[in-house]
């Protein structure tokens, strides 16, 4: 029955991607296409006194220049701009809405022209006069005015008192700078009129239905008149969860000119659509000499914009993960004059768990305990904050298998005690934790008599492999070869799909397919039972399975009817069913994925050059649908962790309030040379409680803890603890 | 990007004629830096004169025992040319330490000399920059300056020259052959790039109506004892925090001749004849290397974020000289420091 689920299946869209047949949002062409170019604010705060577009308008081929003064009508109410992922508090940014400047690089005009080059040239000719206002972009300057946004309803015991009284204490502040996603595909939207006043928008997004609802709200359009498609997405990592300004501007242009319009953002402009907030993390852990914990305190301060309260609680992980009788944690925000931050791979955990796991490493040093041993001494089989058991938690096994694969037992405890020639060798480890979420999702399956199935859902594949796992699940549950399954996704007209985030898509869409496949099976059985002398006459729907194009009695596999015969008998050439899966809101158990990461660094002692030579990431994430794409997800997360630890930092000049390195030459991410050996282990974690198929999702867990494992390895190699990321070689001095 | 005219040069004389006729024109060869700068509106040429088809793509031996490199030889071809790989491996190594394979395939030899600084403010036209707009001020002096210069700076500019190749060319004492309306002339490599002084908008001593036609390498190639050691923020595709081209001629353990040039620390590849003189006749050991480092870094001055470069350069110089003296040059494919 499981010919594909759990196997190493190559991406079914791989060929289309490498041959260029897969089209992205900025690649849909149509006659008469108009090209847009954005003019950005050069000041960080204030208002537009005057925009002079006359010179731009004189350029041959320029059709219009849209500003807040002459744009088509958009909704006025701030609430109309709230998308599914918008922060609860605050007013979303409204592009070209009024004369107010809220951040540098803010879009303030859209040039529309017959050619892209013309639009870009004309954009350089738009003259803007500003009235400037005082601003700040410095988290350190704003930290004292930070306000609490997330904290538990009640603290567990008196953590501050317990910490003060603890025999062994560690307390420190950690820092993560602003980071950007830098997905390969920049944001783009192509808006095309379909006739009859209907508009289709090809958009780079993680949620077509979210964008569709948002645009209908902003432009007061009927849902049937506006379709959003995103068949392929060249990475997004959270930056595409919310509708971004390019889609609004493309529609504005299309409405104004009544022509198709494309707007593709430049790399620099992509830096303004969201980022991981710079965050200060304060962690205090008190312990007994035996390594059991007395107290955990975790406070975080992250930046947000002046106009929205974006927050992802960095600190709750510290209240959940380790056994401690007391815990206090709270997440605060500090306002700066920048765009609103947004989700970025494992938001809240990549940063918060980095701080927690570095702090645990420092505590292990203070206790003279092996870092794995410390974590085992405060291991908890229950969610410590809510005091609930987990649906499954094989973290202990992650430690064991990860340590074994890495060779952790050969580690010498003392810093600077391991060497390889001129290089200091460091071994560090960390735990990772993420949520196992699932969301209401629908799927439609159309089975035709030739044994082909089309499976459709409005979910997205942002490069994670959703197309492939959907096909695997459908093929297995319908008993068809993988090649006989076609997947449709990324289209707002398809059955309900949520934004692709939080690692919830695999579990959600798989169960939507399973439920719908069950309906198909039920109908097939009904048809099969109508066959004269049907061998399945007395079978129940749960008593049969679809295998190799046949409806088969599970306990007596020789009793079977082929799908083709059943459909011929029933005189149907297709069966179409749509099912929606909802997940029971079961509060009795905590749902999480876990991991243990082991990292080796080699650091040139004289020069400080750091190489991350080995990483083992042992992951417990329920049932793995596709070992190849899941492994790639974890590897990608580890590469992100390497970047977070060593390279990534969006530089700001607070005098100008501007990002100084908004391009992929000067914003450093790991390149091939920075990535050596990464080994991914999936620990067996059967889980029938979380959902029937036991799926948890793997999109984010790979990054969580990785930066901490590397930072801890750097300490072990050098004896120098660097607490502000990224750890560049100058900080080792 | 602004609109511009495009014209091809028929030959070198035509190229010179065309550039002399239009002070706002620019030559384009590989375009690996110019196009980026045009997109950012840092460069706004009225006309691009395409020289990429001129017959300046030979690498040939000169009568004096050296090698002449046409200005249009792609960086990749140059690094892998047998004459260079065998006789001037320090140049090959420096080229391979820079950029990415794709960029090296496009970038030309002459263009590499003329690439412009990667200073963040130079690239951001919304900020003041003396190099981009003389007289507006230097934003880097009191700004984000971790990548910036520690040697030869002025109050008006602390930008660095980003090339790796040029650091090796400086160490090799190459000559730059240029053609202009008055004919040809030769510029010693040390005189080609300028310090910022109060004219930071001028990167080189090439006149606006001149074109680089070739680079000439002298016979001495230091093929036995050399290294190019580049220290950067990631292990490939990043500009140097500090790089060192070190070349020695040894007689046993004694140093007969030494060349030492730094990248990533100044407005030009940084050499000091005193530092090299301090090595001549000395034993090749850490003491003499350290003295040379002190001499080369004489007068180094850090700013808010880049003071670490002084100590890093000192260590890198010592390490590079050790690599060169031991005949174990830094590999550009293995990233482990030898």
JSON list of N, CA and C in Angstrom, two decimals, chain A residues 392-443:
[
{"chain": "A", "resi": 392, "resn": "UNK", "atom": "N", "xyz": [4.13, 12.71, 20.71]},
{"chain": "A", "resi": 392, "resn": "UNK", "atom": "CA", "xyz": [5.33, 11.88, 20.61]},
{"chain": "A", "resi": 392, "resn": "UNK", "atom": "C", "xyz": [6.51, 12.80, 20.81]},
{"chain": "A", "resi": 393, "resn": "UNK", "atom": "N", "xyz": [7.57, 12.28, 21.39]},
{"chain": "A", "resi": 393, "resn": "UNK", "atom": "CA", "xyz": [8.78, 13.08, 21.57]},
{"chain": "A", "resi": 393, "resn": "UNK", "atom": "C", "xyz": [9.98, 12.15, 21.65]},
{"chain": "A", "resi": 394, "resn": "UNK", "atom": "N", "xyz": [10.68, 12.03, 20.57]},
{"chain": "A", "resi": 394, "resn": "UNK", "atom": "CA", "xyz": [11.84, 11.14, 20.52]},
{"chain": "A", "resi": 394, "resn": "UNK", "atom": "C", "xyz": [13.14, 11.93, 20.56]},
{"chain": "A", "resi": 395, "resn": "UNK", "atom": "N", "xyz": [13.13, 13.03, 21.32]},
{"chain": "A", "resi": 395, "resn": "UNK", "atom": "CA", "xyz": [14.35, 13.85, 21.40]},
{"chain": "A", "resi": 395, "resn": "UNK", "atom": "C", "xyz": [15.50, 13.07, 22.04]},
{"chain": "A", "resi": 396, "resn": "UNK", "atom": "N", "xyz": [15.18, 12.25, 23.02]},
{"chain": "A", "resi": 396, "resn": "UNK", "atom": "CA", "xyz": [16.22, 11.44, 23.66]},
{"chain": "A", "resi": 396, "resn": "UNK", "atom": "C", "xyz": [16.94, 10.59, 22.62]},
{"chain": "A", "resi": 397, "resn": "UNK", "atom": "N", "xyz": [16.15, 10.05, 21.72]},
{"chain": "A", "resi": 397, "resn": "UNK", "atom": "CA", "xyz": [16.72, 9.21, 20.67]},
{"chain": "A", "resi": 397, "resn": "UNK", "atom": "C", "xyz": [17.53, 10.07, 19.67]},
{"chain": "A", "resi": 398, "resn": "UNK", "atom": "N", "xyz": [17.09, 11.30, 19.47]},
{"chain": "A", "resi": 398, "resn": "UNK", "atom": "CA", "xyz": [17.88, 12.22, 18.62]},
{"chain": "A", "resi": 398, "resn": "UNK", "atom": "C", "xyz": [19.27, 12.43, 19.22]},
{"chain": "A", "resi": 399, "resn": "UNK", "atom": "N", "xyz": [19.30, 12.69, 20.53]},
{"chain": "A", "resi": 399, "resn": "UNK", "atom": "CA", "xyz": [20.60, 12.86, 21.19]},
{"chain": "A", "resi": 399, "resn": "UNK", "atom": "C", "xyz": [21.47, 11.62, 20.99]},
{"chain": "A", "resi": 400, "resn": "UNK", "atom": "N", "xyz": [20.85, 10.45, 21.20]},
{"chain": "A", "resi": 400, "resn": "UNK", "atom": "CA", "xyz": [21.62, 9.20, 21.16]},
{"chain": "A", "resi": 400, "resn": "UNK", "atom": "C", "xyz": [22.15, 8.94, 19.74]},
{"chain": "A", "resi": 401, "resn": "UNK", "atom": "N", "xyz": [21.24, 8.99, 18.77]},
{"chain": "A", "resi": 401, "resn": "UNK", "atom": "CA", "xyz": [21.67, 8.66, 17.40]},
{"chain": "A", "resi": 401, "resn": "UNK", "atom": "C", "xyz": [22.58, 9.74, 16.81]},
{"chain": "A", "resi": 402, "resn": "UNK", "atom": "N", "xyz": [22.28, 10.99, 17.15]},
{"chain": "A", "resi": 402, "resn": "UNK", "atom": "CA", "xyz": [23.12, 12.08, 16.65]},
{"chain": "A", "resi": 402, "resn": "UNK", "atom": "C", "xyz": [24.52, 11.99, 17.22]},
{"chain": "A", "resi": 403, "resn": "UNK", "atom": "N", "xyz": [24.59, 11.77, 18.53]},
{"chain": "A", "resi": 403, "resn": "UNK", "atom": "CA", "xyz": [25.90, 11.69, 19.19]},
{"chain": "A", "resi": 403, "resn": "UNK", "atom": "C", "xyz": [26.71, 10.52, 18.64]},
{"chain": "A", "resi": 404, "resn": "UNK", "atom": "N", "xyz": [26.03, 9.42, 18.41]},
{"chain": "A", "resi": 404, "resn": "UNK", "atom": "CA", "xyz": [26.72, 8.23, 17.91]},
{"chain": "A", "resi": 404, "resn": "UNK", "atom": "C", "xyz": [27.25, 8.47, 16.49]},
{"chain": "A", "resi": 405, "resn": "UNK", "atom": "N", "xyz": [26.42, 9.04, 15.64]},
{"chain": "A", "resi": 405, "resn": "UNK", "atom": "CA", "xyz": [26.85, 9.28, 14.26]},
{"chain": "A", "resi": 405, "resn": "UNK", "atom": "C", "xyz": [27.99, 10.30, 14.21]},
{"chain": "A", "resi": 406, "resn": "UNK", "atom": "N", "xyz": [27.97, 11.23, 15.15]},
{"chain": "A", "resi": 406, "resn": "UNK", "atom": "CA", "xyz": [28.98, 12.29, 15.17]},
{"chain": "A", "resi": 406, "resn": "UNK", "atom": "C", "xyz": [30.29, 11.80, 15.80]},
{"chain": "A", "resi": 407, "resn": "UNK", "atom": "N", "xyz": [30.18, 10.83, 16.69]},
{"chain": "A", "resi": 407, "resn": "UNK", "atom": "CA", "xyz": [31.36, 10.39, 17.45]},
{"chain": "A", "resi": 407, "resn": "UNK", "atom": "C", "xyz": [31.59, 11.25, 18.68]},
{"chain": "A", "resi": 408, "resn": "UNK", "atom": "N", "xyz": [30.51, 11.74, 19.24]},
{"chain": "A", "resi": 408, "resn": "UNK", "atom": "CA", "xyz": [30.55, 12.70, 20.37]},
{"chain": "A", "resi": 408, "resn": "UNK", "atom": "C", "xyz": [31.33, 12.16, 21.57]},
{"chain": "A", "resi": 409, "resn": "UNK", "atom": "N", "xyz": [31.32, 10.84, 21.75]},
{"chain": "A", "resi": 409, "resn": "UNK", "atom": "CA", "xyz": [31.98, 10.28, 22.94]},
{"chain": "A", "resi": 409, "resn": "UNK", "atom": "C", "xyz": [33.49, 10.54, 22.93]},
{"chain": "A", "resi": 410, "resn": "UNK", "atom": "N", "xyz": [34.03, 10.87, 21.77]},
{"chain": "A", "resi": 410, "resn": "UNK", "atom": "CA", "xyz": [35.48, 11.14, 21.72]},
{"chain": "A", "resi": 410, "resn": "UNK", "atom": "C", "xyz": [35.80, 12.60, 22.03]},
{"chain": "A", "resi": 411, "resn": "UNK", "atom": "N", "xyz": [34.79, 13.38, 22.38]},
{"chain": "A", "resi": 411, "resn": "UNK", "atom": "CA", "xyz": [35.03, 14.79, 22.65]},
{"chain": "A", "resi": 411, "resn": "UNK", "atom": "C", "xyz": [35.79, 14.98, 23.96]},
{"chain": "A", "resi": 412, "resn": "UNK", "atom": "N", "xyz": [36.80, 15.85, 23.91]},
{"chain": "A", "resi": 412, "resn": "UNK", "atom": "CA", "xyz": [37.46, 16.25, 25.15]},
{"chain": "A", "resi": 412, "resn": "UNK", "atom": "C", "xyz": [36.78, 17.52, 25.65]},
{"chain": "A", "resi": 413, "resn": "UNK", "atom": "N", "xyz": [36.52, 17.54, 26.95]},
{"chain": "A", "resi": 413, "resn": "UNK", "atom": "CA", "xyz": [35.65, 18.60, 27.47]},
{"chain": "A", "resi": 413, "resn": "UNK", "atom": "C", "xyz": [36.28, 19.98, 27.42]},
{"chain": "A", "resi": 414, "resn": "UNK", "atom": "N", "xyz": [37.56, 20.07, 27.67]},
{"chain": "A", "resi": 414, "resn": "UNK", "atom": "CA", "xyz": [38.17, 21.39, 27.86]},
{"chain": "A", "resi": 414, "resn": "UNK", "atom": "C", "xyz": [38.23, 22.16, 26.54]},
{"chain": "A", "resi": 415, "resn": "UNK", "atom": "N", "xyz": [37.90, 23.44, 26.58]},
{"chain": "A", "resi": 415, "resn": "UNK", "atom": "CA", "xyz": [38.08, 24.28, 25.39]},
{"chain": "A", "resi": 415, "resn": "UNK", "atom": "C", "xyz": [39.55, 24.26, 24.95]},
{"chain": "A", "resi": 416, "resn": "UNK", "atom": "N", "xyz": [39.78, 24.41, 23.69]},
{"chain": "A", "resi": 416, "resn": "UNK", "atom": "CA", "xyz": [41.12, 24.45, 23.09]},
{"chain": "A", "resi": 416, "resn": "UNK", "atom": "C", "xyz": [41.89, 23.15, 23.28]},
{"chain": "A", "resi": 417, "resn": "UNK", "atom": "N", "xyz": [41.19, 22.08, 23.55]},
{"chain": "A", "resi": 417, "resn": "UNK", "atom": "CA", "xyz": [41.92, 20.83, 23.83]},
{"chain": "A", "resi": 417, "resn": "UNK", "atom": "C", "xyz": [41.97, 19.92, 22.61]},
{"chain": "A", "resi": 418, "resn": "UNK", "atom": "N", "xyz": [41.30, 20.29, 21.54]},
{"chain": "A", "resi": 418, "resn": "UNK", "atom": "CA", "xyz": [41.33, 19.44, 20.34]},
{"chain": "A", "resi": 418, "resn": "UNK", "atom": "C", "xyz": [41.89, 20.25, 19.18]},
{"chain": "A", "resi": 419, "resn": "UNK", "atom": "N", "xyz": [42.76, 19.64, 18.42]},
{"chain": "A", "resi": 419, "resn": "UNK", "atom": "CA", "xyz": [43.44, 20.36, 17.34]},
{"chain": "A", "resi": 419, "resn": "UNK", "atom": "C", "xyz": [43.61, 19.46, 16.13]},
{"chain": "A", "resi": 420, "resn": "UNK", "atom": "N", "xyz": [43.80, 20.12, 15.01]},
{"chain": "A", "resi": 420, "resn": "UNK", "atom": "CA", "xyz": [44.18, 19.43, 13.79]},
{"chain": "A", "resi": 420, "resn": "UNK", "atom": "C", "xyz": [45.21, 20.32, 13.11]},
{"chain": "A", "resi": 421, "resn": "UNK", "atom": "N", "xyz": [46.49, 20.08, 13.39]},
{"chain": "A", "resi": 421, "resn": "UNK", "atom": "CA", "xyz": [47.54, 20.92, 12.83]},
{"chain": "A", "resi": 421, "resn": "UNK", "atom": "C", "xyz": [47.40, 22.35, 13.32]},
{"chain": "A", "resi": 422, "resn": "UNK", "atom": "N", "xyz": [47.28, 23.29, 12.37]},
{"chain": "A", "resi": 422, "resn": "UNK", "atom": "CA", "xyz": [47.19, 24.70, 12.74]},
{"chain": "A", "resi": 422, "resn": "UNK", "atom": "C", "xyz": [45.79, 25.12, 13.15]},
{"chain": "A", "resi": 423, "resn": "UNK", "atom": "N", "xyz": [44.87, 24.17, 13.09]},
{"chain": "A", "resi": 423, "resn": "UNK", "atom": "CA", "xyz": [43.48, 24.52, 13.39]},
{"chain": "A", "resi": 423, "resn": "UNK", "atom": "C", "xyz": [43.06, 24.00, 14.77]},
{"chain": "A", "resi": 424, "resn": "UNK", "atom": "N", "xyz": [42.32, 24.85, 15.47]},
{"chain": "A", "resi": 424, "resn": "UNK", "atom": "CA", "xyz": [41.64, 24.42, 16.67]},
{"chain": "A", "resi": 424, "resn": "UNK", "atom": "C", "xyz": [40.36, 23.71, 16.23]},
{"chain": "A", "resi": 425, "resn": "UNK", "atom": "N", "xyz": [40.05, 22.62, 16.92]},
{"chain": "A", "resi": 425, "resn": "UNK", "atom": "CA", "xyz": [38.84, 21.88, 16.58]},
{"chain": "A", "resi": 425, "resn": "UNK", "atom": "C", "xyz": [37.84, 22.07, 17.71]},
{"chain": "A", "resi": 426, "resn": "UNK", "atom": "N", "xyz": [36.59, 22.34, 17.34]},
{"chain": "A", "resi": 426, "resn": "UNK", "atom": "CA", "xyz": [35.56, 22.49, 18.36]},
{"chain": "A", "resi": 426, "resn": "UNK", "atom": "C", "xyz": [34.35, 21.64, 18.02]},
{"chain": "A", "resi": 427, "resn": "UNK", "atom": "N", "xyz": [33.81, 21.00, 19.03]},
{"chain": "A", "resi": 427, "resn": "UNK", "atom": "CA", "xyz": [32.58, 20.21, 18.88]},
{"chain": "A", "resi": 427, "resn": "UNK", "atom": "C", "xyz": [31.52, 20.82, 19.78]},
{"chain": "A", "resi": 428, "resn": "UNK", "atom": "N", "xyz": [30.40, 21.15, 19.17]},
{"chain": "A", "resi": 428, "resn": "UNK", "atom": "CA", "xyz": [29.31, 21.72, 19.95]},
{"chain": "A", "resi": 428, "resn": "UNK", "atom": "C", "xyz": [28.00, 21.06, 19.57]},
{"chain": "A", "resi": 429, "resn": "UNK", "atom": "N", "xyz": [27.03, 21.19, 20.44]},
{"chain": "A", "resi": 429, "resn": "UNK", "atom": "CA", "xyz": [25.72, 20.60, 20.13]},
{"chain": "A", "resi": 429, "resn": "UNK", "atom": "C", "xyz": [24.62, 21.51, 20.65]},
{"chain": "A", "resi": 430, "resn": "UNK", "atom": "N", "xyz": [23.42, 21.23, 20.20]},
{"chain": "A", "resi": 430, "resn": "UNK", "atom": "CA", "xyz": [22.26, 21.97, 20.67]},
{"chain": "A", "resi": 430, "resn": "UNK", "atom": "C", "xyz": [21.01, 21.14, 20.39]},
{"chain": "A", "resi": 431, "resn": "UNK", "atom": "N", "xyz": [19.94, 21.50, 21.07]},
{"chain": "A", "resi": 431, "resn": "UNK", "atom": "CA", "xyz": [18.64, 20.90, 20.79]},
{"chain": "A", "resi": 431, "resn": "UNK", "atom": "C", "xyz": [17.85, 21.82, 19.88]},
{"chain": "A", "resi": 432, "resn": "UNK", "atom": "N", "xyz": [16.92, 21.23, 19.17]},
{"chain": "A", "resi": 432, "resn": "UNK", "atom": "CA", "xyz": [16.00, 22.03, 18.37]},
{"chain": "A", "resi": 432, "resn": "UNK", "atom": "C", "xyz": [14.57, 21.63, 18.67]},
{"chain": "A", "resi": 433, "resn": "UNK", "atom": "N", "xyz": [13.68, 22.59, 18.56]},
{"chain": "A", "resi": 433, "resn": "UNK", "atom": "CA", "xyz": [12.26, 22.30, 18.78]},
{"chain": "A", "resi": 433, "resn": "UNK", "atom": "C", "xyz": [11.42, 23.20, 17.90]},
{"chain": "A", "resi": 434, "resn": "UNK", "atom": "N", "xyz": [10.37, 22.66, 17.34]},
{"chain": "A", "resi": 434, "resn": "UNK", "atom": "CA", "xyz": [9.42, 23.45, 16.55]},
{"chain": "A", "resi": 434, "resn": "UNK", "atom": "C", "xyz": [8.04, 22.85, 16.76]},
{"chain": "A", "resi": 435, "resn": "UNK", "atom": "N", "xyz": [7.05, 23.58, 16.31]},
{"chain": "A", "resi": 435, "resn": "UNK", "atom": "CA", "xyz": [5.68, 23.11, 16.49]},
{"chain": "A", "resi": 435, "resn": "UNK", "atom": "C", "xyz": [5.30, 22.14, 15.37]},
{"chain": "A", "resi": 436, "resn": "UNK", "atom": "N", "xyz": [4.42, 21.20, 15.68]},
{"chain": "A", "resi": 436, "resn": "UNK", "atom": "CA", "xyz": [3.84, 20.34, 14.65]},
{"chain": "A", "resi": 436, "resn": "UNK", "atom": "C", "xyz": [2.40, 20.79, 14.46]},
{"chain": "A", "resi": 437, "resn": "UNK", "atom": "N", "xyz": [2.21, 21.62, 13.44]},
{"chain": "A", "resi": 437, "resn": "UNK", "atom": "CA", "xyz": [0.91, 22.26, 13.25]},
{"chain": "A", "resi": 437, "resn": "UNK", "atom": "C", "xyz": [0.16, 21.61, 12.09]},
{"chain": "A", "resi": 438, "resn": "UNK", "atom": "N", "xyz": [-1.14, 21.80, 12.07]},
{"chain": "A", "resi": 438, "resn": "UNK", "atom": "CA", "xyz": [-1.94, 21.32, 10.96]},
{"chain": "A", "resi": 438, "resn": "UNK", "atom": "C", "xyz": [-3.16, 22.23, 10.83]},
{"chain": "A", "resi": 439, "resn": "UNK", "atom": "N", "xyz": [-3.58, 22.43, 9.60]},
{"chain": "A", "resi": 439, "resn": "UNK", "atom": "CA", "xyz": [-4.61, 23.43, 9.33]},
{"chain": "A", "resi": 439, "resn": "UNK", "atom": "C", "xyz": [-5.69, 22.84, 8.42]},
{"chain": "A", "resi": 440, "resn": "UNK", "atom": "N", "xyz": [-6.89, 23.34, 8.61]},
{"chain": "A", "resi": 440, "resn": "UNK", "atom": "CA", "xyz": [-8.00, 22.92, 7.75]},
{"chain": "A", "resi": 440, "resn": "UNK", "atom": "C", "xyz": [-7.61, 23.10, 6.28]},
{"chain": "A", "resi": 441, "resn": "UNK", "atom": "N", "xyz": [-7.76, 22.04, 5.51]},
{"chain": "A", "resi": 441, "resn": "UNK", "atom": "CA", "xyz": [-7.34, 22.05, 4.11]},
{"chain": "A", "resi": 441, "resn": "UNK", "atom": "C", "xyz": [-8.26, 21.14, 3.31]},
{"chain": "A", "resi": 442, "resn": "UNK", "atom": "N", "xyz": [-8.47, 21.50, 2.05]},
{"chain": "A", "resi": 442, "resn": "UNK", "atom": "CA", "xyz": [-9.34, 20.69, 1.20]},
{"chain": "A", "resi": 442, "resn": "UNK", "atom": "C", "xyz": [-8.56, 20.19, -0.01]},
{"chain": "A", "resi": 443, "resn": "UNK", "atom": "N", "xyz": [-9.05, 19.09, -0.56]},
{"chain": "A", "resi": 443, "resn": "UNK", "atom": "CA", "xyz": [-8.45, 18.58, -1.80]},
{"chain": "A", "resi": 443, "resn": "UNK", "atom": "C", "xyz": [-9.57, 18.04, -2.68]}
]
